[in-house]
PDB file of C-alpha atoms in Angstrom:
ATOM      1  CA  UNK A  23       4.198  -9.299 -19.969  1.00  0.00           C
ATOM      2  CA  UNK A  24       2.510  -6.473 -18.164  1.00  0.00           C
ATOM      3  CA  UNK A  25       0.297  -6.178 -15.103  1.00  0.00           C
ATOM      4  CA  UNK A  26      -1.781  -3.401 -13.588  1.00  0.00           C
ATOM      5  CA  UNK A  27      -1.907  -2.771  -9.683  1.00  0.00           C
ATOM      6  CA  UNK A  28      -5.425  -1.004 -10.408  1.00  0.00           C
ATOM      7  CA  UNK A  29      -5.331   1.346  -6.977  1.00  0.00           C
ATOM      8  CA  UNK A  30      -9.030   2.978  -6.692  1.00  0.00           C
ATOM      9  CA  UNK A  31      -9.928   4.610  -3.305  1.00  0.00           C
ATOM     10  CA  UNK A  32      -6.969   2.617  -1.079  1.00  0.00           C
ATOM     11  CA  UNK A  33      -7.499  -0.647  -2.620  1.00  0.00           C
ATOM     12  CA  UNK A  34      -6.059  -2.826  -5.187  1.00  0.00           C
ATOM     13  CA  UNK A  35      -7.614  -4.916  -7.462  1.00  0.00           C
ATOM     14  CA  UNK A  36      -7.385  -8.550  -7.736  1.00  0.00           C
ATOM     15  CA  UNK A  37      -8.569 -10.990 -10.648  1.00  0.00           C
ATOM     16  CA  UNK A  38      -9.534 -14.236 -10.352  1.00  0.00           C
ATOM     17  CA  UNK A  39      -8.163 -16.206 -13.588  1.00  0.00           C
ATOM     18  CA  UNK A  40     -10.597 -18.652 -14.979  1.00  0.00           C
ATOM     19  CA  UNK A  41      -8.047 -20.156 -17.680  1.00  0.00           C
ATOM     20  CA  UNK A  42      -6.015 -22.063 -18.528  1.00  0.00           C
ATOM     21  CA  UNK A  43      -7.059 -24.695 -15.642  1.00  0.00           C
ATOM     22  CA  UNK A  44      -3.184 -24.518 -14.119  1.00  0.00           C
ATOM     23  CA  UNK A  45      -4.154 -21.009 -12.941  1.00  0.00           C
ATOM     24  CA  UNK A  46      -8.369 -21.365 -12.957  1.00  0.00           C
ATOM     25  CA  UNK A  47      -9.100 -20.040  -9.577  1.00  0.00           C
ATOM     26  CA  UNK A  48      -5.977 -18.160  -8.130  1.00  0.00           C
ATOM     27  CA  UNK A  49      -5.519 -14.158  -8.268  1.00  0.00           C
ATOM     28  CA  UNK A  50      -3.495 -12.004 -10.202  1.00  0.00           C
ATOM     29  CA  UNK A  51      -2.822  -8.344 -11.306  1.00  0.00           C
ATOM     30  CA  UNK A  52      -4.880  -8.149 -14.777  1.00  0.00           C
ATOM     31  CA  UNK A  53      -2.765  -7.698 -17.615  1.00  0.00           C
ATOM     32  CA  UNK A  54      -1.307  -9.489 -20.619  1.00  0.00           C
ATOM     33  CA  UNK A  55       1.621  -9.898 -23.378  1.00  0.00           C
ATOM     34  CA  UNK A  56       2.954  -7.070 -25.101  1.00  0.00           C
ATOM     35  CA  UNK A  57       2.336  -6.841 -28.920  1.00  0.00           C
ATOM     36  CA  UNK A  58       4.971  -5.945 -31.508  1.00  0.00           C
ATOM     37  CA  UNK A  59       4.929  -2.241 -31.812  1.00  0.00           C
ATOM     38  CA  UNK A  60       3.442  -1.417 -28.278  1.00  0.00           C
ATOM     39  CA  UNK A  61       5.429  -0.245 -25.045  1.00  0.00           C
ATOM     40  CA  UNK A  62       4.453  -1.537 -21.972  1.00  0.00           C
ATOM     41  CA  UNK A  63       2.286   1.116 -21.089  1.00  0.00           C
ATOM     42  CA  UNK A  64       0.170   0.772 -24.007  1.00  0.00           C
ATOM     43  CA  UNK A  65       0.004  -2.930 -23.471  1.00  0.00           C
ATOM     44  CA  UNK A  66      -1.433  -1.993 -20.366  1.00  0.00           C
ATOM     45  CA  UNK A  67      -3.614   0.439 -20.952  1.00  0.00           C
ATOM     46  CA  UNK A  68      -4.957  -1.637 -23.706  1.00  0.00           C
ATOM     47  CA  UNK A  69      -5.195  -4.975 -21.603  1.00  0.00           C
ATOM     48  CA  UNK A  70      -7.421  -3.039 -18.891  1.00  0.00           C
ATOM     49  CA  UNK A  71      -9.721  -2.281 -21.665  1.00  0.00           C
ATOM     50  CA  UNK A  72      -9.917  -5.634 -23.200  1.00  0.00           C
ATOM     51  CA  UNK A  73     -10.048  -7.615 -19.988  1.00  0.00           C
ATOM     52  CA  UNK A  74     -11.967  -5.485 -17.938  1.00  0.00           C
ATOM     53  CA  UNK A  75     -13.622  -2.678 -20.090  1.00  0.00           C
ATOM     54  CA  UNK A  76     -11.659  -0.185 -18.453  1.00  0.00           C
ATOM     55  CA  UNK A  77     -10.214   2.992 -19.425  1.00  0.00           C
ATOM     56  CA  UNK A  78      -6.951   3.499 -17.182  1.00  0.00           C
ATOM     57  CA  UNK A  79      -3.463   5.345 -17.065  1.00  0.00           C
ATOM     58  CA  UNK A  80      -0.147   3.797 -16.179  1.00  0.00           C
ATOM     59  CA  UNK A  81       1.569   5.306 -13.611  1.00  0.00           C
ATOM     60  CA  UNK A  82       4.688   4.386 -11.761  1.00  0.00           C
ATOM     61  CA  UNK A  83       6.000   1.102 -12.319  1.00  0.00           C
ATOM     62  CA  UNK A  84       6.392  -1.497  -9.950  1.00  0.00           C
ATOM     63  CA  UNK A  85      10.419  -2.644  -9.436  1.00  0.00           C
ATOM     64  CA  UNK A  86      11.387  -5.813 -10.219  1.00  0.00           C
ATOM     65  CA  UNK A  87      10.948  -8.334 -12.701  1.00  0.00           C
ATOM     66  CA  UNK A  88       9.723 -11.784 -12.337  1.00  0.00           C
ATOM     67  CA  UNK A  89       9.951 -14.756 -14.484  1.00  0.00           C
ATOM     68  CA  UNK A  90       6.199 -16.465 -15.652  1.00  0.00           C
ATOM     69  CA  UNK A  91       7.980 -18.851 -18.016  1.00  0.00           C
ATOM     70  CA  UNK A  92      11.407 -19.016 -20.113  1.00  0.00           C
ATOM     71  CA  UNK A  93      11.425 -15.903 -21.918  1.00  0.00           C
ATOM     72  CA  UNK A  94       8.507 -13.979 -20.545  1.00  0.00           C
ATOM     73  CA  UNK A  95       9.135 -11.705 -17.491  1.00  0.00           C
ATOM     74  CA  UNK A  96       6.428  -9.980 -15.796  1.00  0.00           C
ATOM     75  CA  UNK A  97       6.693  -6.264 -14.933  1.00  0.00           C
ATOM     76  CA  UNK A  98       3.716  -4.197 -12.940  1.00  0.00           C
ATOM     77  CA  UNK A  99       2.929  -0.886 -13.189  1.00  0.00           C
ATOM     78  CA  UNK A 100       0.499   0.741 -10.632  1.00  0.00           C
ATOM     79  CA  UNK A 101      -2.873   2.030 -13.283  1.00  0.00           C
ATOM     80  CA  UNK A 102      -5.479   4.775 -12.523  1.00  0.00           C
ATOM     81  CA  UNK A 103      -9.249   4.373 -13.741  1.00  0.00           C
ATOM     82  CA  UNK A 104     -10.117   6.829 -15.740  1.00  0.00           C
ATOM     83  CA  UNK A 105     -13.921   5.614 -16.913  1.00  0.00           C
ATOM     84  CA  UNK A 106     -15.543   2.530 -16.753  1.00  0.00           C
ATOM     85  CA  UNK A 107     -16.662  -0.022 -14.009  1.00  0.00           C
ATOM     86  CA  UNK A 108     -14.334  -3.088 -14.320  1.00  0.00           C
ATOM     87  CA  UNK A 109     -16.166  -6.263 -15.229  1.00  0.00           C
ATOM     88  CA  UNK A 110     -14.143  -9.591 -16.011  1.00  0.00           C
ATOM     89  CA  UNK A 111     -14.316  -9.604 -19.584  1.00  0.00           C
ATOM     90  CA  UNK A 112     -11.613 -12.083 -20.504  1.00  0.00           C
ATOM     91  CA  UNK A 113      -9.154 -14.679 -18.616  1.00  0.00           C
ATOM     92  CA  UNK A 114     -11.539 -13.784 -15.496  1.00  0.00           C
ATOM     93  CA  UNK A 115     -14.343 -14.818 -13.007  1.00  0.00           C
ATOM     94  CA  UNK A 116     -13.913 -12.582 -10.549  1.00  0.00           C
ATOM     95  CA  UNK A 117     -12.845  -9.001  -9.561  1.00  0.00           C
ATOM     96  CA  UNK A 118     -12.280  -8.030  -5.920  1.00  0.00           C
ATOM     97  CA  UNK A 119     -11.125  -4.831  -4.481  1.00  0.00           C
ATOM     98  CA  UNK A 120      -9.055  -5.481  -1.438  1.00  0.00           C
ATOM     99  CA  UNK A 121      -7.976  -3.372   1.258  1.00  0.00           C
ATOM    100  CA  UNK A 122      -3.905  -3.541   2.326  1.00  0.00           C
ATOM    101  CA  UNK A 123      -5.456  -5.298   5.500  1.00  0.00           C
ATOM    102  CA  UNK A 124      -7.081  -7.878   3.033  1.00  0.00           C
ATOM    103  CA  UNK A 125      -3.854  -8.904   0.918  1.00  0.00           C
ATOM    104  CA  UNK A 126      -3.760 -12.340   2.239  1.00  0.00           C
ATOM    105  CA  UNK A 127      -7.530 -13.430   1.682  1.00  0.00           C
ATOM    106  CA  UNK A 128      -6.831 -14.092  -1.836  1.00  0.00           C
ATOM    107  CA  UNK A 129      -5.071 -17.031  -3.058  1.00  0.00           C
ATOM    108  CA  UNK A 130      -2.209 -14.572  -5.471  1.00  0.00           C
ATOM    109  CA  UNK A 131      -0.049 -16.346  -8.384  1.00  0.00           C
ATOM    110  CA  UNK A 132       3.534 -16.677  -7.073  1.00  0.00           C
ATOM    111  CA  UNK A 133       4.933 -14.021  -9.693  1.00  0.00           C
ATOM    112  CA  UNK A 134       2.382 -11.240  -8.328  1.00  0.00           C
ATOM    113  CA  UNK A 135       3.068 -11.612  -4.886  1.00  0.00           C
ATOM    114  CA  UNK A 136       6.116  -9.238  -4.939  1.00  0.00           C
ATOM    115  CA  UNK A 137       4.277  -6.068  -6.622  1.00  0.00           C
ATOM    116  CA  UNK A 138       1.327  -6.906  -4.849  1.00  0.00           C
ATOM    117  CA  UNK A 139       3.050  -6.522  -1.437  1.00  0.00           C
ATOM    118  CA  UNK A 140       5.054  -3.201  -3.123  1.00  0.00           C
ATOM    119  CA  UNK A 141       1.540  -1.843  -4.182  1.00  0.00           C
ATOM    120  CA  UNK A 142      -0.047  -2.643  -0.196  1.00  0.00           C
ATOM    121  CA  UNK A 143       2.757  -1.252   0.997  1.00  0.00           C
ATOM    122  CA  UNK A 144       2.247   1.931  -0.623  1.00  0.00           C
ATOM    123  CA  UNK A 145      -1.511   2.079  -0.560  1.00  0.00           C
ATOM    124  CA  UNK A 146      -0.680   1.965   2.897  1.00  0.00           C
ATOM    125  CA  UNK A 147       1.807   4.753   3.383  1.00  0.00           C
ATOM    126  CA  UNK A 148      -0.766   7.104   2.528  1.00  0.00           C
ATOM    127  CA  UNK A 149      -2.944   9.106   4.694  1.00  0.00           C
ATOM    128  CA  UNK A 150      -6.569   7.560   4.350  1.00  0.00           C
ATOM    129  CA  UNK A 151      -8.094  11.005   4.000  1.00  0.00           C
ATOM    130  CA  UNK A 152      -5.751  11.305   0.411  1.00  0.00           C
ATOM    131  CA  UNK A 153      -5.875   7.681  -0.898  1.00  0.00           C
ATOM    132  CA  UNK A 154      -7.973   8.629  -3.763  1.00  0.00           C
ATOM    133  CA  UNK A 155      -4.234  10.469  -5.218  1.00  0.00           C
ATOM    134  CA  UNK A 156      -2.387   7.780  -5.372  1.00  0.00           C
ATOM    135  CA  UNK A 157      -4.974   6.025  -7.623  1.00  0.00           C
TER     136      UNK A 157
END
């Protein structure tokens, strides 16, 4: 499994999942499975565009795995928009932009807490004025 940390402007996105109801109304990094044939960055890059009707770049990937289920891991790479406004398309009811200040006023899956906090943590090591690079 692969998941975005969408940066745009020194913020991160956040997804609210609206299925299945186990995870209906907690936040994630969008993303998704990897199909036979793909790498992960493809998976990616395809995900954004079916979930969120985005066109996007993987970047640098997150460290660290972390377990969803028995045999599916979740990795994280941080994404760049290249076109599109995201919408939630699929799996989603709501998009939010947050703000490394903000991390906390979202109610994040356990599994996405780590690379959320790694991609804060670098939004945040960036001068404000140059923000827009790093996404």
């Amino acid at each position: 499994m692969v998941g975005a940390a969408v940066c745009d402007r020194g913020r991160l996105l956040a997804a609210r999942r609206s299925a299945p109801p186990a995870l209906a109304g907690r936040w994630e990094l969008p993303g998704g499975k990897v199909e036979d044939g793909e790498t992960p960055e493809q998976a990616l890059v395809r995900e954004l565009r079916e979930e969120l009707g985005v066109e996007a770049v993987a970047q640098d990937r997150i460290p660290g795995e972390w377990v969803l289920r028995p045999g599916f891991v979740l990795q994280v790479w941080t994404a760049r928009l290249l076109s599109g406004r995201p919408r939630p398309l699929q799996d989603h009811d709501e998009l939010r932009w947050l703000l490394p200040c903000e991390e906390q006023q979202v109610d994040w899956l356990d599994q996405d807490r780590p690379a959320v906090a790694e991609a804060m943590r670098r939004l945040s090591a960036v001068p404000v004025q140059q923000r827009g690079a790093l996404s």
